Amino acid sequence: MIGQIANILVDGLAYAMFLFIVSVGLSVTMGLMGFVNLAHGAFAMAGGYVVLTATRYFGVPFLGALVITFLVIGAISVVFERTLYSRLYKAGELDQVLLTIGLAFMAIAGITYLFGPIPQHVVLPHWLAGHIDIGLRTVPTYRAFLIVVGFLLVIALWYGFERTTLGAKIRAAVDNRRMAQSVGINVDLLFTLTFAIGSGLAALGGGLSIHLLGLTPTFALVYLVLFLLVVSVGGLGSVKGTLVAALVLGIFDTTGKYLYAEAGGFFIYAIAMAVLLIKPAGLYGRE
Amino acid sequence: MSKPTDSTFLLGRHVDFLLNRHRFKLAEALPWILAIAAFFLLPDRLTFGSQVLIMVLFALSLDLILGYAGIVTLGHAAFFGLGAYTVGLLVIRAGWNEPISSLFAAAAVAGIAGFLSGWVLLRYRGFTLLMLTLATGVLLMELGNLRSDITGGYDGLPGMVIAPLFGVFEYDLYGKTNYIYALVVLFIIFMIVRRIVYSPFGEALTGIRENVRRMHAIGAPVHRHLVVAYTIAAAIAGVAGALNAQTNAYVTLGVFEFDRSAAVMVILILGGTGRLYGAFVGAVIYMVLEDYLAKWSPEFWQFGVGLLLVMAVLFARRGLLGLFEDIGRYISKKRTS
């Protein structure tokens, strides 16, 4: 019984951290520019394939591959942001939805062409493969690693968001874009930067999760709904909200899968809908 | 000729336009003539043809809420799926396999679901509404999976036997009956939709799309209008789903998939939103392209869909029909100048 709860907690936390890492960038960029980016899952998926390529074909160590994917996908996302996204800031959400679904489709097709539709696996480095003793019991090292990385990122993001000038500027722009612009904040540049960091984090999440979820090209759409749920339940532009929503949805989802596997994602979708019906702007969103 | 500047003259012309635009134009017969011609010219492609007609119907229902009322939904497949499952469950679980009454049952179930969900969800706007409609579709799929004892889960309900149409017309191997059946249903519903969009109610929907604040300000019951439109659209989508289940003789949880909501949106955007024949143009082009290119390579087709979407957003926001109009206007302008 205790063992069951501990398993659920470890798996749930690891899953929640993955959800947080991928979703936080989406939340901030959506809060900042109100851009509905359905291609965010594609960046995460692409990140997984960059890690795969780097470790399998170039012999890059796992940690190094994670850094590479953050930088590569972040850089690629800037190209997209400058050439395509920036044209649609003032357009309606329908246009944004269509453009980004289009990009997601193209990404899925392109990756399928390159790697095939079958699930890909990455061999974990030996230091992540086993179990680790945390005193009370042993937990899989990989999951513990995911939780630790997620926790470190939470602290780093909290510090960056709450304690640095850049973070203050982002918060100001999320709260009131026009006011931020009128006090001399270059919102466009700020957006490009947060967009790149957000996409980089998505790629990092995608790379980290390969072993947890498996990697197929359809990752881009399959998990997209979850990322969007985390963002909308947490509230647009709120790092804290994203964390809370990721924890709640991640742990609930895992619990459901342990105890009542047939239900699939039913409960988290029901919970997410209930939250949105009561608080349309999400838990920590601005009404 | 001097330019008329008299405002009453202009007003009169505008009223004239409003009064006359619901009259049938000769060009409107064209898609129907082509559909009938296809029946005779492509006898071995009729099964595919009825799939196209069903997608036209589905896209038409989306047009009513997206194109006319301006509601962006990511979960329209929910109603398509409900219609399909109404038919499937009636046949498999209740032994009811008469097709026409099943269509009405599917319209009723989907319509009620549309009314209830619309009544709640249409109070929300923007991203929240997007998420809520998206979640409705996923939730229904999960629910279907949860009760796989009833729905058959991801294996679906195979082996449906549909009774002959009116007890007379058997379904043949070439899909002749199916094609005519789908075409007649499409035509009847199209006439209803046409009547709706040119009615004062249709004008009110367009008003809500163009400027919802102004509609509130003049005291229009915005929420009620939207719910009514959503209910009608849901019922039509249910009929499309029901037709799909009947022509394929099976239904699986795939009907609820996000891909289907996305596909119908692509079709509508491709053809042109807020215009009655956009659904026709979009569905025919999309389905024919898919049929050819997917055989060649599925990835190639999916890449093509993505590219089409991106191009449509960047260069042809009013769809192909809008693009044709623009080109036509450009040519006629050149000719007069």
Short mmCIF file of C-alpha atoms in Angstrom, two decimals, chain A residues 30 36 84 87-88 91 93-95 97-99 101-102 105-106 108-109 112-113 228-229 232 236 260 262-266 269-270 273 276-277 280, chain B residues 66 72 74 120-121 124 126-128 130-132 134-136 138-139 142-143 145-146 258 262 265 269 299 302-303 305-307 309-310 313-314 317:
data_model
loop_
_atom_site.label_atom_id
_atom_site.label_comp_id
_atom_site.label_asym_id
_atom_site.label_seq_id
_atom_site.Cartn_x
_atom_site.Cartn_y
_atom_site.Cartn_z
CA MET A 30 0.84 32.93 -24.68
CA VAL A 36 -2.15 30.29 -29.57
CA LEU A 84 5.90 33.44 -39.60
CA ARG A 87 3.03 38.32 -39.04
CA LEU A 88 0.04 37.08 -37.06
CA ALA A 91 -4.61 38.35 -36.36
CA GLU A 93 -6.88 33.19 -32.92
CA LEU A 94 -8.28 31.17 -35.84
CA ASP A 95 -5.40 32.23 -38.08
CA VAL A 97 -4.44 28.06 -34.71
CA LEU A 98 -4.36 27.21 -38.41
CA LEU A 99 -0.80 28.39 -38.99
CA ILE A 101 -1.41 23.29 -36.67
CA GLY A 102 -0.02 23.51 -40.19
CA PHE A 105 1.62 18.68 -39.37
CA MET A 106 4.68 19.58 -41.40
CA ILE A 108 5.30 15.37 -37.92
CA ALA A 109 5.53 14.50 -41.62
CA THR A 112 8.34 10.59 -40.02
CA TYR A 113 10.13 10.88 -43.35
CA LEU A 228 -2.55 23.27 -23.46
CA LEU A 229 -4.57 21.96 -20.53
CA SER A 232 -5.09 26.97 -19.43
CA LEU A 236 -1.77 32.25 -19.03
CA TYR A 260 -8.07 2.67 -12.88
CA GLU A 262 -9.31 1.87 -18.30
CA ALA A 263 -10.30 5.47 -17.61
CA GLY A 264 -7.26 6.74 -19.51
CA GLY A 265 -7.19 10.51 -19.44
CA PHE A 266 -10.86 10.88 -18.58
CA TYR A 269 -9.87 16.20 -18.79
CA ALA A 270 -12.90 16.29 -16.51
CA MET A 273 -12.90 21.30 -17.75
CA LEU A 276 -12.03 26.19 -16.60
CA LEU A 277 -15.79 26.37 -16.17
CA PRO A 280 -12.19 30.64 -17.12
CA LEU B 66 -17.24 29.21 -37.56
CA VAL B 72 -13.67 28.96 -33.27
CA LEU B 74 -11.52 22.61 -31.93
CA VAL B 120 -22.55 26.27 -20.99
CA LEU B 121 -19.47 26.80 -23.18
CA TYR B 124 -16.60 31.75 -22.67
CA GLY B 126 -11.00 33.11 -26.85
CA PHE B 127 -8.45 30.63 -25.62
CA THR B 128 -10.70 29.30 -22.86
CA LEU B 130 -10.81 26.80 -27.63
CA MET B 131 -9.66 24.64 -24.75
CA LEU B 132 -13.16 23.78 -23.61
CA LEU B 134 -11.06 20.71 -27.52
CA ALA B 135 -11.59 19.02 -24.15
CA THR B 136 -15.22 18.13 -25.01
CA VAL B 138 -11.31 14.31 -26.02
CA LEU B 139 -13.63 13.74 -23.07
CA GLU B 142 -12.22 8.86 -23.27
CA LEU B 143 -15.79 8.22 -22.16
CA ASN B 145 -13.12 4.10 -24.22
CA LEU B 146 -14.13 3.90 -20.55
CA PHE B 258 -8.76 15.75 -32.98
CA ALA B 262 -8.68 19.67 -37.71
CA MET B 265 -11.45 23.01 -40.39
CA ILE B 269 -10.65 27.27 -44.59
CA GLU B 299 3.98 11.68 -44.91
CA GLN B 302 0.48 15.29 -44.18
CA PHE B 303 3.28 17.67 -45.07
CA VAL B 305 -1.87 19.58 -45.51
CA GLY B 306 0.41 21.55 -43.22
CA LEU B 307 1.79 23.56 -46.09
CA LEU B 309 -2.74 25.58 -44.04
CA VAL B 310 0.28 27.82 -43.72
CA VAL B 313 -3.26 31.72 -43.61
CA LEU B 314 -0.50 33.78 -45.19
CA ARG B 317 -7.31 34.11 -45.80
#
